[in-house]
Every structure is written in structure tokens, then in C-alpha cells.
XYZ file of C-alpha atoms in Angstrom:
665
model
C -36.208 -13.286 -21.135
C -38.093 -14.714 -24.228
C -40.462 -11.651 -24.093
C -36.753 -8.900 -23.800
C -35.687 -10.931 -27.325
C -39.016 -11.018 -28.798
C -38.603 -7.416 -27.823
C -35.710 -6.779 -29.731
C -36.315 -8.419 -33.386
C -38.071 -5.843 -33.446
C -36.476 -3.195 -36.121
C -34.206 -0.763 -34.129
C -34.954 2.326 -33.335
C -32.322 4.945 -35.910
C -30.401 5.951 -32.335
C -30.195 2.017 -31.923
C -29.243 1.292 -35.260
C -26.466 4.132 -35.025
C -25.250 3.063 -32.476
C -24.850 -0.564 -33.940
C -23.429 1.062 -36.589
C -20.624 2.185 -34.936
C -20.412 -0.067 -33.137
C -19.852 -2.727 -36.071
C -17.668 -0.393 -38.259
C -15.130 0.201 -34.824
C -15.633 -2.826 -31.980
C -16.346 -5.483 -34.211
C -12.813 -7.562 -32.696
C -14.740 -7.072 -29.474
C -18.179 -8.365 -30.414
C -16.683 -11.120 -31.986
C -14.567 -12.026 -28.782
C -18.340 -11.857 -27.070
C -19.357 -14.182 -28.928
C -17.094 -16.898 -29.318
C -16.938 -16.560 -25.439
C -18.241 -19.567 -23.795
C -21.844 -18.644 -21.282
C -24.327 -17.098 -22.453
C -25.706 -15.997 -18.935
C -23.080 -14.038 -18.291
C -22.841 -10.480 -17.966
C -20.635 -9.016 -20.885
C -18.451 -5.483 -20.649
C -17.688 -3.423 -24.151
C -15.041 -0.922 -24.220
C -16.434 1.892 -26.001
C -13.442 5.517 -26.025
C -15.824 8.520 -26.210
C -13.316 10.599 -28.176
C -13.854 7.503 -30.923
C -17.443 8.656 -30.794
C -16.525 12.333 -31.029
C -15.157 11.653 -33.891
C -17.400 10.132 -35.641
C -21.268 11.284 -34.704
C -21.414 14.905 -31.857
C -24.445 14.863 -31.857
C -25.263 11.019 -30.625
C -22.125 11.973 -28.455
C -23.583 15.002 -27.257
C -26.885 12.793 -25.985
C -24.559 10.361 -25.119
C -23.178 12.456 -22.397
C -26.033 15.106 -21.744
C -28.662 11.611 -21.437
C -26.839 9.044 -20.046
C -29.649 7.131 -17.578
C -31.362 6.567 -21.293
C -29.049 6.665 -23.678
C -26.673 4.256 -21.771
C -29.510 1.580 -22.010
C -30.055 2.082 -25.711
C -26.083 1.998 -26.255
C -26.623 -1.398 -24.289
C -29.598 -2.310 -26.743
C -27.483 -1.483 -29.967
C -24.099 -3.630 -28.043
C -27.016 -6.349 -28.129
C -28.299 -5.867 -31.595
C -25.043 -5.383 -33.463
C -24.153 -8.421 -31.638
C -26.463 -10.833 -33.186
C -25.790 -9.095 -36.952
C -22.380 -10.274 -35.979
C -23.408 -14.139 -35.136
C -25.282 -13.951 -38.822
C -22.737 -12.727 -40.375
C -21.796 -16.161 -42.492
C -17.862 -14.756 -42.454
C -18.207 -14.372 -38.306
C -18.621 -15.934 -35.542
C -20.395 -19.521 -36.982
C -19.644 -21.564 -33.476
C -20.825 -18.279 -31.474
C -23.209 -18.240 -28.866
C -25.889 -15.708 -28.903
C -25.790 -13.155 -25.683
C -28.413 -11.811 -23.923
C -26.683 -8.895 -21.418
C -24.127 -7.323 -23.524
C -23.143 -3.640 -21.650
C -21.389 -0.412 -22.797
C -18.603 0.685 -20.455
C -17.745 4.567 -21.698
C -14.163 5.831 -21.417
C -14.052 9.230 -21.069
C -9.745 9.148 -21.156
C -8.363 11.615 -24.162
C -12.028 13.016 -25.136
C -13.636 16.209 -23.479
C -14.865 14.993 -20.507
C -12.337 15.305 -18.481
C -11.968 19.193 -17.872
C -12.703 20.249 -14.809
C -17.071 20.524 -15.363
C -16.967 17.222 -16.248
C -14.451 15.396 -13.389
C -15.521 17.230 -10.552
C -13.228 16.650 -7.546
C -16.201 14.870 -4.469
C -16.690 17.173 -2.259
C -17.892 19.739 -4.794
C -20.320 17.504 -6.299
C -23.134 19.728 -7.035
C -26.955 19.422 -8.464
C -26.029 20.845 -11.276
C -24.321 17.988 -12.243
C -27.362 15.440 -11.607
C -28.221 13.823 -14.989
C -24.841 14.009 -16.971
C -22.146 11.529 -17.902
C -19.124 12.214 -15.167
C -16.065 11.025 -13.860
C -14.888 10.879 -9.968
C -11.817 10.007 -8.449
C -10.696 8.087 -5.078
C -10.151 5.511 -2.929
C -12.551 3.321 -1.698
C -12.858 2.776 1.896
C -16.149 1.261 2.331
C -16.781 -2.052 0.021
C -20.452 -4.264 0.429
C -21.919 -7.523 -0.129
C -22.434 -8.200 -3.490
C -26.938 -8.437 -3.640
C -29.133 -8.976 -6.159
C -31.924 -6.581 -7.841
C -34.750 -7.544 -10.732
C -33.254 -4.789 -12.975
C -36.322 -4.875 -15.090
C -39.862 -6.856 -15.583
C -42.219 -6.671 -18.245
C -45.821 -6.177 -18.371
C -48.788 -6.888 -20.857
C -52.333 -3.787 -20.842
C -55.103 -5.993 -20.430
C -56.858 -3.804 -22.599
C -55.074 -3.971 -25.868
C -52.411 -6.056 -25.327
C -49.344 -3.726 -25.823
C -46.576 -5.246 -23.443
C -44.062 -2.714 -22.382
C -40.538 -3.242 -19.384
C -41.513 -0.960 -16.744
C -37.730 -0.649 -15.031
C -36.792 0.220 -10.912
C -35.793 3.602 -9.659
C -32.607 3.751 -7.551
C -33.952 6.734 -6.163
C -36.522 5.057 -4.530
C -34.517 1.598 -3.401
C -34.946 0.139 -6.646
C -39.318 0.335 -6.116
C -41.374 -0.471 -9.465
C -43.681 2.033 -9.825
C -45.970 1.202 -12.801
C -47.311 3.541 -15.435
C -51.384 5.632 -14.600
C -52.161 4.507 -17.983
C -51.692 2.383 -20.816
C -48.022 3.756 -22.727
C -48.567 2.485 -26.025
C -48.509 4.758 -28.813
C -50.598 4.484 -30.972
C -53.066 6.802 -32.630
C -56.101 6.283 -30.588
C -54.416 6.201 -26.925
C -55.570 2.490 -25.230
C -55.701 4.533 -21.933
C -55.790 1.158 -19.707
C -55.286 0.567 -15.820
C -55.205 -3.036 -15.589
C -51.679 -4.109 -15.862
C -51.084 -7.759 -15.536
C -46.500 -8.942 -15.759
C -45.686 -11.685 -18.005
C -44.242 -14.505 -16.394
C -41.030 -14.687 -16.818
C -40.191 -11.859 -17.724
C -38.043 -10.545 -14.446
C -34.266 -9.975 -15.367
C -32.151 -9.847 -12.408
C -28.911 -7.880 -12.033
C -25.904 -8.564 -9.406
C -25.527 -5.193 -7.418
C -22.746 -3.522 -4.712
C -22.234 -0.655 -3.174
C -19.092 1.039 -2.532
C -18.107 4.109 -1.114
C -14.996 6.725 -2.439
C -13.176 9.294 -0.316
C -11.127 11.801 -2.005
C -7.988 11.478 -2.269
C -6.462 13.938 0.713
C -3.956 14.806 -1.891
C -5.662 16.340 -3.993
C -7.425 18.830 -1.513
C -7.362 22.045 -0.171
C -6.451 24.011 3.017
C -8.305 23.085 5.719
C -10.538 20.261 3.824
C -12.186 17.602 5.260
C -12.303 14.569 2.758
C -15.924 14.106 1.393
C -17.193 10.753 0.426
C -20.545 9.808 -2.031
C -21.731 6.128 -2.277
C -21.177 4.330 -5.816
C -23.668 2.221 -7.258
C -22.533 -1.035 -8.878
C -23.460 -3.440 -11.151
C -23.431 -6.431 -13.500
C -19.389 -7.047 -14.509
C -18.234 -3.872 -12.184
C -19.612 -5.714 -8.692
C -16.183 -7.277 -6.891
C -13.915 -5.438 -9.522
C -12.377 -3.048 -6.411
C -11.883 -3.683 -2.362
C -11.408 -0.781 0.169
C -7.839 0.461 -0.112
C -8.249 0.799 -4.583
C -7.474 4.302 -5.934
C -10.096 4.096 -8.814
C -11.254 6.529 -11.869
C -15.130 6.123 -11.220
C -17.657 6.519 -14.919
C -21.172 7.371 -14.248
C -24.700 9.004 -13.721
C -24.783 11.435 -10.430
C -28.295 10.646 -8.591
C -29.789 10.801 -5.815
C -31.839 8.220 -3.197
C -33.310 8.937 0.395
C -31.618 8.396 3.937
C -32.996 5.826 5.392
C -36.239 6.674 7.899
C -35.561 7.246 11.009
C -37.520 8.643 13.969
C -37.249 12.488 14.515
C -34.019 12.517 11.596
C -35.563 14.727 8.368
C -35.548 12.102 5.451
C -32.832 13.826 2.848
C -31.159 12.968 -0.253
C -28.469 11.665 -0.469
C -26.132 11.777 -3.135
C -25.117 8.604 -5.745
C -23.442 7.684 -8.508
C -24.390 4.247 -10.724
C -21.711 3.725 -12.669
C -20.817 3.386 -15.466
C -16.966 2.001 -15.846
C -14.472 1.314 -13.253
C -11.267 1.479 -13.816
C -8.470 1.183 -10.820
C -5.357 3.210 -10.683
C -2.943 0.950 -8.340
C -1.923 -0.573 -11.499
C -1.154 2.443 -13.302
C 0.747 3.754 -10.913
C 3.171 1.192 -8.964
C 4.090 0.911 -12.890
C 5.469 3.966 -12.939
C 5.773 5.130 -16.382
C 9.669 5.342 -16.963
C 10.728 6.427 -20.626
C 13.367 3.977 -22.037
C 16.030 7.819 -21.882
C 15.976 7.599 -18.191
C 16.715 3.826 -17.499
C 19.705 5.228 -19.876
C 20.138 7.611 -17.349
C 20.479 4.810 -15.263
C 23.037 2.960 -16.349
C 24.802 5.797 -17.896
C 25.132 6.471 -14.040
C 26.022 3.821 -13.018
C 28.833 3.144 -15.332
C 30.304 6.918 -14.718
C 30.128 6.110 -11.122
C 31.974 1.818 -11.860
C 35.030 3.025 -10.167
C 33.765 4.414 -6.618
C 30.468 3.082 -6.614
C 29.327 4.833 -2.770
C 30.140 7.683 -4.396
C 27.368 7.006 -6.452
C 25.274 5.225 -3.961
C 26.016 8.907 -1.766
C 25.397 11.740 -4.731
C 21.514 8.893 -4.604
C 21.034 9.267 -1.051
C 21.433 13.271 -1.102
C 18.327 13.203 -2.577
C 16.272 12.310 -0.017
C 15.366 14.520 2.301
C 17.906 17.275 1.530
C 16.213 19.935 3.605
C 17.743 18.007 6.438
C 21.788 17.812 7.090
C 23.712 15.142 7.003
C 22.119 12.264 8.829
C 23.331 9.881 6.503
C 22.220 6.773 8.292
C 18.669 7.738 8.289
C 18.251 8.335 4.457
C 20.278 5.227 3.391
C 18.246 3.023 6.269
C 14.881 5.347 4.355
C 15.843 4.659 1.489
C 16.520 0.015 1.705
C 13.205 0.267 3.377
C 11.828 1.502 0.914
C 13.216 -0.659 -1.662
C 12.819 -3.349 0.158
C 14.148 -7.258 -0.211
C 12.913 -10.302 -1.845
C 9.793 -11.863 -0.300
C 11.104 -15.919 -0.643
C 7.576 -18.421 -0.574
C 8.924 -22.307 0.130
C 6.983 -25.317 -1.230
C 4.861 -25.445 1.463
C 3.365 -22.439 0.798
C 4.725 -19.972 4.069
C 5.802 -16.461 3.067
C 8.849 -14.943 4.230
C 8.084 -10.662 4.157
C 10.198 -8.715 1.878
C 9.615 -5.045 2.891
C 11.175 -4.096 5.401
C 10.173 -1.386 8.677
C 11.752 1.587 10.374
C 11.096 3.130 13.492
C 13.116 6.179 14.466
C 13.419 6.859 18.552
C 14.631 10.481 18.628
C 14.515 13.203 20.716
C 11.935 16.203 19.436
C 13.742 18.349 16.715
C 16.163 15.189 15.122
C 13.791 16.058 12.012
C 11.559 12.444 12.468
C 8.224 13.691 11.430
C 10.297 15.206 8.048
C 12.014 12.140 7.100
C 8.089 10.617 7.434
C 6.463 13.477 5.388
C 9.635 12.666 2.427
C 9.654 8.966 2.661
C 5.564 9.106 2.185
C 6.387 11.342 -0.821
C 8.530 9.085 -3.195
C 5.436 6.045 -1.840
C 2.951 5.117 -4.631
C 0.850 4.653 -2.349
C 1.115 6.234 1.512
C -1.339 6.779 4.391
C 0.257 8.585 7.294
C -1.202 8.639 10.833
C -1.050 9.623 14.770
C -0.143 7.212 16.697
C -2.339 9.387 19.621
C -5.868 10.203 17.919
C -5.019 5.878 16.090
C -7.458 3.421 17.361
C -6.760 -0.158 16.850
C -9.686 -0.352 14.541
C -8.064 3.157 12.906
C -5.206 0.558 12.140
C -7.031 -1.897 11.149
C -10.598 -2.562 9.987
C -13.338 -1.033 11.768
C -17.704 -3.086 11.374
C -19.205 -0.059 11.057
C -23.235 -0.353 10.334
C -25.678 1.342 7.460
C -28.900 1.109 6.436
C -29.232 -2.345 8.518
C -26.896 -4.268 7.994
C -22.823 -4.900 8.782
C -20.144 -3.652 6.597
C -16.074 -3.679 6.986
C -14.582 -0.134 6.501
C -10.512 0.165 5.689
C -8.103 1.001 8.660
C -4.971 2.849 7.167
C -2.687 -0.583 7.492
C -5.048 -1.779 4.750
C -5.899 0.634 2.878
C -1.583 1.249 2.763
C -1.632 -2.419 1.418
C 0.945 -2.504 -1.445
C 2.778 1.200 -0.143
C 3.537 2.257 3.289
C 2.140 2.874 5.861
C 3.244 6.362 8.902
C 2.932 6.097 11.894
C 3.511 8.625 13.974
C 4.505 8.988 17.623
C 4.127 5.471 18.265
C 4.523 5.926 20.950
C 1.302 7.834 22.381
C -0.346 4.275 20.965
C -2.977 2.591 24.194
C -1.034 -0.741 24.478
C -3.880 -2.478 22.735
C -3.779 -0.726 20.001
C -0.081 -1.430 19.352
C -0.472 -4.990 19.526
C -2.885 -4.761 16.801
C 0.031 -4.825 14.331
C 1.764 -7.516 15.011
C 0.560 -9.614 12.483
C 0.130 -7.151 9.603
C 3.824 -6.234 10.708
C 4.679 -9.852 10.608
C 2.032 -11.921 8.178
C 1.055 -9.139 6.281
C -2.333 -10.450 6.985
C -5.047 -8.788 9.446
C -7.642 -11.472 10.710
C -10.963 -9.834 11.655
C -13.832 -11.366 13.859
C -16.452 -8.685 13.987
C -20.311 -8.303 13.783
C -20.754 -11.498 12.579
C -18.250 -10.838 9.349
C -15.348 -13.172 9.545
C -12.020 -12.569 7.113
C -8.538 -11.833 6.384
C -7.517 -8.768 5.071
C -3.972 -8.529 3.298
C -1.607 -5.789 4.312
C 1.749 -5.988 2.180
C 2.688 -2.474 3.417
C 5.965 -1.108 5.285
C 5.480 0.585 8.494
C 7.360 3.609 9.030
C 7.031 4.539 13.138
C 8.556 7.483 14.376
C 8.839 7.936 18.659
C 10.316 10.071 20.824
C 12.113 8.195 23.929
C 10.290 8.302 27.676
C 12.092 10.813 29.033
C 15.986 11.058 29.069
C 17.427 8.824 26.888
C 19.204 6.206 29.076
C 22.758 4.434 27.074
C 22.930 1.256 30.056
C 18.772 0.726 29.798
C 17.629 -1.449 26.911
C 15.015 -0.285 24.312
C 12.085 -1.563 25.172
C 12.683 0.406 28.432
C 13.848 3.433 27.204
C 10.935 3.541 24.416
C 8.005 1.662 26.482
C 7.252 -0.161 23.415
C 6.986 -4.063 23.785
C 9.499 -6.719 22.361
C 7.647 -8.360 20.360
C 6.420 -5.045 18.473
C 10.614 -4.014 18.723
C 11.783 -8.031 16.833
C 9.297 -6.088 13.739
C 11.054 -3.809 12.682
C 14.310 -4.511 10.517
C 15.951 -0.944 11.624
C 16.051 0.861 14.920
C 17.873 4.055 14.513
C 18.290 6.243 17.977
C 18.566 9.820 17.651
C 20.444 12.161 19.893
C 20.099 15.488 20.854
C 23.596 15.485 22.139
C 25.181 19.034 22.568
C 28.065 19.408 19.742
C 29.087 22.404 19.175
C 30.978 21.499 15.845
C 28.288 20.144 14.383
C 25.872 22.996 15.584
C 27.480 25.563 13.832
C 27.712 23.799 10.919
C 23.697 22.698 10.995
C 22.253 26.376 11.606
C 25.049 27.703 8.896
C 23.188 25.527 6.460
C 19.533 25.875 7.713
C 20.360 29.276 6.651
C 21.650 29.449 2.880
C 19.114 26.537 2.833
C 16.715 30.216 3.383
C 18.998 32.177 0.988
C 18.746 29.872 -2.149
C 16.907 30.473 -5.364
C 14.129 28.662 -6.392
C 14.080 28.801 -10.044
C 17.796 27.657 -9.781
C 17.787 23.527 -10.947
C 20.854 21.504 -12.256
C 19.735 18.055 -14.359
C 23.235 16.482 -13.844
C 22.736 13.441 -12.109
C 25.644 13.366 -10.497
C 24.961 15.918 -7.804
C 21.308 15.748 -7.722
C 18.158 14.055 -8.389
C 15.008 15.409 -7.644
C 11.851 14.076 -6.023
C 10.448 13.189 -9.643
C 13.427 11.328 -11.148
C 14.120 9.634 -7.342
C 10.815 8.460 -7.165
C 11.441 6.519 -10.699
C 14.433 5.526 -9.577
C 13.235 3.215 -6.109
C 10.316 2.279 -8.019
C 12.312 0.282 -11.432
C 15.023 -0.982 -9.201
C 11.643 -2.766 -7.056
C 10.954 -3.867 -9.786
C 13.280 -4.679 -11.981
C 15.863 -6.837 -9.918
C 15.586 -9.498 -7.644
C 18.682 -10.581 -6.063
C 20.429 -13.210 -4.775
C 22.322 -13.926 -1.949
C 26.332 -14.912 -3.268
C 28.267 -17.758 -0.673
C 30.408 -14.780 0.822
C 27.422 -13.050 1.874
C 25.540 -16.349 3.165
C 28.354 -16.578 5.309
C 29.098 -13.053 6.504
C 25.072 -12.867 7.259
C 25.737 -15.849 9.099
C 28.658 -15.269 10.827
C 27.299 -11.721 12.684
C 24.399 -13.610 13.253
C 25.616 -15.593 15.170
C 28.146 -13.127 16.818
C 24.841 -11.382 17.984
C 23.146 -13.731 19.349
C 26.024 -14.905 22.451
C 26.997 -11.202 23.181
C 23.644 -9.014 23.329
C 22.764 -9.701 26.372
C 20.141 -6.640 26.862
C 18.965 -6.449 24.010
C 17.597 -9.535 23.326
C 14.054 -8.610 22.001
C 16.143 -7.063 18.966
C 18.621 -10.501 18.424
C 16.007 -12.581 17.602
C 15.810 -15.213 14.581
C 13.775 -11.780 12.428
C 17.192 -10.049 12.487
C 18.954 -12.259 10.450
C 15.744 -12.324 8.042
C 16.101 -8.395 9.019
C 20.032 -8.487 7.417
C 19.038 -11.106 4.236
C 16.013 -8.343 2.752
C 18.761 -4.954 3.895
C 21.532 -6.329 1.466
C 18.595 -7.226 -1.663
C 18.183 -3.356 -1.305
C 21.167 -2.141 -1.155
C 21.984 -4.471 -4.059
C 19.063 -3.114 -5.779
C 19.636 0.590 -5.174
C 23.222 -0.281 -6.741
C 22.170 -1.348 -9.564
C 22.748 -5.179 -8.774
C 21.032 -8.717 -8.939
C 23.709 -10.263 -7.054
C 24.253 -9.836 -3.244
C 27.945 -9.151 -2.719
C 30.308 -8.427 0.283
C 29.374 -5.042 0.121
C 26.142 -5.466 0.432
C 26.151 -7.601 3.477
C 28.676 -5.569 4.985
C 26.742 -2.233 4.555
C 23.589 -4.592 5.963
C 25.770 -5.188 9.482
C 26.574 -1.223 9.684
C 22.763 -0.709 9.872
C 21.533 -3.425 11.906
C 25.410 -1.976 14.367
C 23.771 1.100 13.942
C 20.539 0.073 15.320
C 22.247 -1.558 18.319
C 23.161 0.855 21.493
C 25.851 -1.423 22.269
C 27.268 -3.052 18.961
C 29.188 -6.121 18.979
C 31.479 -4.965 16.498
C 31.972 -1.590 15.842
C 33.884 0.216 18.642
C 32.804 3.924 16.953
C 29.315 3.625 15.973
C 28.748 7.238 17.840
C 25.115 8.416 16.885
C 22.443 8.472 14.237
C 21.782 12.243 14.062
C 25.610 12.938 13.708
C 26.229 10.890 10.767
C 27.827 12.440 7.696
C 28.353 11.971 4.100
C 32.303 11.750 3.748
C 34.007 12.620 1.592
C 35.881 9.436 0.148
C 33.088 6.745 1.158
C 35.164 4.309 -0.833
C 38.049 4.365 0.860
C 35.786 4.875 4.134
C 34.115 1.521 3.900
C 37.659 -0.742 2.741
C 38.176 0.810 6.133
C 35.540 -0.394 7.691
C 34.824 -3.551 5.606
C 38.482 -4.673 6.905
C 37.730 -4.158 10.425
C 34.767 -5.859 10.315
C 36.543 -9.116 8.564
C 38.902 -9.575 11.147
C 36.013 -9.672 13.822
C 34.484 -11.948 12.067
C 37.600 -14.020 11.526
C 38.846 -13.949 14.991
C 35.837 -16.634 15.538
C 36.959 -19.978 15.265
C 34.091 -21.411 13.045
C 34.343 -19.006 10.632
C 38.390 -18.981 9.587
C 37.536 -18.349 5.692
C 36.266 -15.077 5.567
C 37.278 -13.336 3.630
C 40.057 -14.645 1.655
């Protein structure tokens, strides 16, 4: 360690001096904060904009881009040199502590390096990209253990006493190759071949390998997503976990594949990371300008007298290619918005995410809703039950280079987003049981190959399934779908879509489909009262989800409580659905509806809408006699008048219970 510092006391070379001058001039605040940090053994990042370096010194910026392996190391030396100058400045940091490890992290955003040639997709990486500064986007699918490796070692020539550093080669699995003769640049070459390692000169670094896979949204037709190994060092380790979306800037290199008998040894590409940026937070906080929020407020002020008409205008934007299905569209909106997570004094969490299951005959639009919900969510994973195993859904233990590590499955990758599982009935019973914990406790406990851990899965599960044979309304849902009671009770809403032969409905639907085909694609209406495009709908759902935290009023609490007790008494066939989870589902749906209605208070309207949603998922209704088929539910002309009738009907039924005579007064 002392050797490297002694070397740093030598006069810097011209590139080091130029880069140090740039850092002092542009990033003195960061240098001061590093100097004031208490721990001298830590590795500190210093963030530099490549666009700034381009403006300040274009030739130097070009060298950093074209020879990053050499010049990023020089940049780190320049950062340490600039830090020492800042530390020695009497006006600067008198109480600062000298740091030996400062790493410059290059941000290419807003610079020419964002063009496609230097930001290729993972699948289009070729040999020509080797040795330049690259930027890759993808999702972390595997996160390895944090290890330690020798980053540099100092040697002394026994003949001329010249000291020089030797760096390990990542390509040859971090082995150190000594030079064939002394590298001293003197007038008379030394040509010594005997070197001695200096004691205490070894610098060790933290080291982690992760694997990133290109996002399926940007793939071409028929393409399979490719993956690449990424090396994280020092302050970059443990920044990301499996399932995170990342943008990584680094240098493309290669390493020899493991030696396996009778298998040809190849060079596997890998990226040595310089900067890692998680985009999960960027995606979660969708950029919503103030004028868009003003549009939302103006929209609700226009519909102040008829709020349900405004709500239905929003719901029409969900899956517009499917005609009608008002109940399903409302259920999709409430599921995506979700309720408020509750944490009690002991730390026990009650989930805020809702789950939705669509049970329906073929051709009732289940998969269409799944695909559209995935578009509305910022983070979504779509999978099919037939091709999903328990390891594929939760987490798999894989062996890589003689070491076991965990690879994230669909539910872990969808953490903080939406997991769509089509054809749930096709999954094996054993595989279905693995998602029980993920749906209710929102964690996955793993004990595989000596790896014991718990992963978080704060995800919305959106399932679709076909009934087993012909749907029999007299039989309970678990018999009709072959899904177990514990799994059904975890879904907040279960909607049954039966394709009954209805001539009037068929005529209306066929005319809608034919008119959709004839519509001109160029016509777009920006008026929110009649048309909510996908981008606006996504922004609205994200805004209400992050901005509002609704609280239940006393009246809403009383209505929900009395309805829950009524269901517990009346539902004999459907015992799997009428558990305490149903009460939590009612609260979540009422909160989600309050958010959808742009409010911070759960009123009677929200409680009764939540009851109507639950009633739609009950085949044997306890309150509303005319529930009907969710497939034939349509948007009414005057939803507020229709709601007033339903409210009177429900309150009358609940008032007839002796225990709650005050409801509705």
C-alpha cells in the first residue's frame, strides 16, 4: 500500500494532470465530500458526465472512449491526485482524511455515446465492440456471491531496483502474468528477468459476477433474449439484485470458458462495468409533468356532479378492442391500482396488492386483458401455466463454474410490478402450491443446494384459466376450475365469463368488431372526456397509486363489516372464498376505487362498488339477485342513476340485519 502511495507522490504524467485539472474545475464538491468521509479504506465513486468531458477536452474524451481499459485507470489516478490537491488546499478540507481508492464512474447520458453503435442490444454484440466504452440495457437474471481478488501487485527488479505494478488479467481468470524483462524506460535498457514481489503491496478488490438479459420488449420477431456476464468491482458490488432493470456502462472483454473434458474451450464475452444505474426507480416514477396532473384535476372537476360517468370514461380506455365487459375492466383497474399496505405495531404486513383471476370459456378475451394489463404496468412478466415449473416461477438454483447460485423466476422478476399467468389450470398441483406464499406473504423462502434465503415478491398476480369441461353453476368454483380452495381464497376478485348464447349481445359485439376494422388509424382525439390513450392511462394509474393513501370513513367500515358478516352466514357452497381474506379484499378494493376516483377518503360509494365487485365474483349472490354474467356487463348511459338504484337495494338488504340498523341513515 505504501508503495502505491509513494508512486503517486511522483510528478503526474500529462494525461493524469489534464484529467485532474478537469476534476478539480468541474467536480470540486464531490472531491470535498469524499475528503470529509470518515473511512479511508472504502472505495469511493466520483461521477463524471461524458458530455462535460467532451466539451472540456474532446481529444482526451476520445481517448477515454477508444482506450477505456488504460484511460479509466489513469482517470482513477487523476481522481486520487485531485483529491490530494483538494486535501492540501488550505481553504478546502482542513479536517479531511486522505483516501487511496477513488473510482471515476462515467455517465454517458446525453452524450454522443448514446447512439446505437455504442449502445447495442446484448444480442448484437460483436468483436468490433471489444475495447471501447459500451452501454448495455437489460434485466438482472442472476446475481453471484461477492468475492475478493487481487487487483494489483508491485514488483521490484533485482538488477536495477525499478518498481512497477502488475495487474491481473480477467480474461485468464485473474491470473497475474509477469513481464518477460524489466519494463524500466531508461536510456540504457536493464533487461533484467528476475523480479521480487514487494511485501504489503497487494491491493485487493471486491468482485461480483452478475448476468443480464436483454428486455423482451425490445426484441425483434422470433428472437430469443440473449444474456451476457457482467463483472462488478469495488463500490459497484451488491448494487443490484435479480429482477432489477439496469443500464451498465463498461468495457467489453472476454474470458476463457471452464475446462470441460471433450468440450472445445471458447472465449465468452463479458462486460467489465464502470457505471451501473438501476432503472427500477426511474420506471416506477413515470415522468408526469405538472400540466398532465392539471389535466387530471380539470377532468374530475368537469365530472364533479357525475363522478361515475368520469370513472367509466377512464375504464373505456382499458382494452378498447374488447367491447363491453365493464365488470372486467373495472376489476383490472382496481387490481392494478391496489390498496394501501398496512403494517401493524409488531411489524406484520398486510399486503396492499390485489390479485385477479379470470375464469372463462374460450374466446371471452381473457388473454387480451392479460396482455393489456402488462402494457399498463411498468414492470410485467407474462408466463403460461403449461410451461411453468415451481423453479421457473419462484427461483432456481443453478451451478455455474463449480458454484451454486440463485436465478430469479417470474415472480421475483415481477417484484414491484405485475405477473400474468395464463392457463393456470395447466400447471401441476405441486407447482401451483409454490405461489401460495408469494401471493399472501409476498416473500419466497428458498432452501436449495445449501442456499437458504428469503426473496421479496411484492407483485400483483393476474391469472386466467378455462373451466374444467362445461361450467356448472350449481357446483363450487374449486370443482369447476380444479383450483384448490387455498389458492382461490388468495384472489381478491374471481370473475367467471360464460359464453352463453345471447343473440342481441352477439349482434352488438359483431358490429363493434367490424366497425373497429374499418376505423381510420390516423384519427386521434385528445379530449380525456371521451378518449384515454394508453400512455395517459398508464400515467394516471401510476399517479393515483403513488399520490393517494385513502383512509376508510366510519360509514364505509360499517357497510364492509356488515356485508362480510352476511356473506359468512349465507355462503355454504363457497366456503373457500368467504374467509377473513375476503374482508381484507373488500378494504383493498374500496381503497383502490377511492384512488381511481381521485380521492383520499373511502366513502360509501367506494365500499358499495367493492361489494359489487365481490358480488360479481360470487356465483351464489348474497345480496344482488341480478348479478348476471360478467361477460355481458356493458357500460350504461347513466351510471350514476344506475348506481343509486343498486345502493338503495344493497343498503336495504344490509339494513334488514338486526345488528346494523343505522346503515344508510
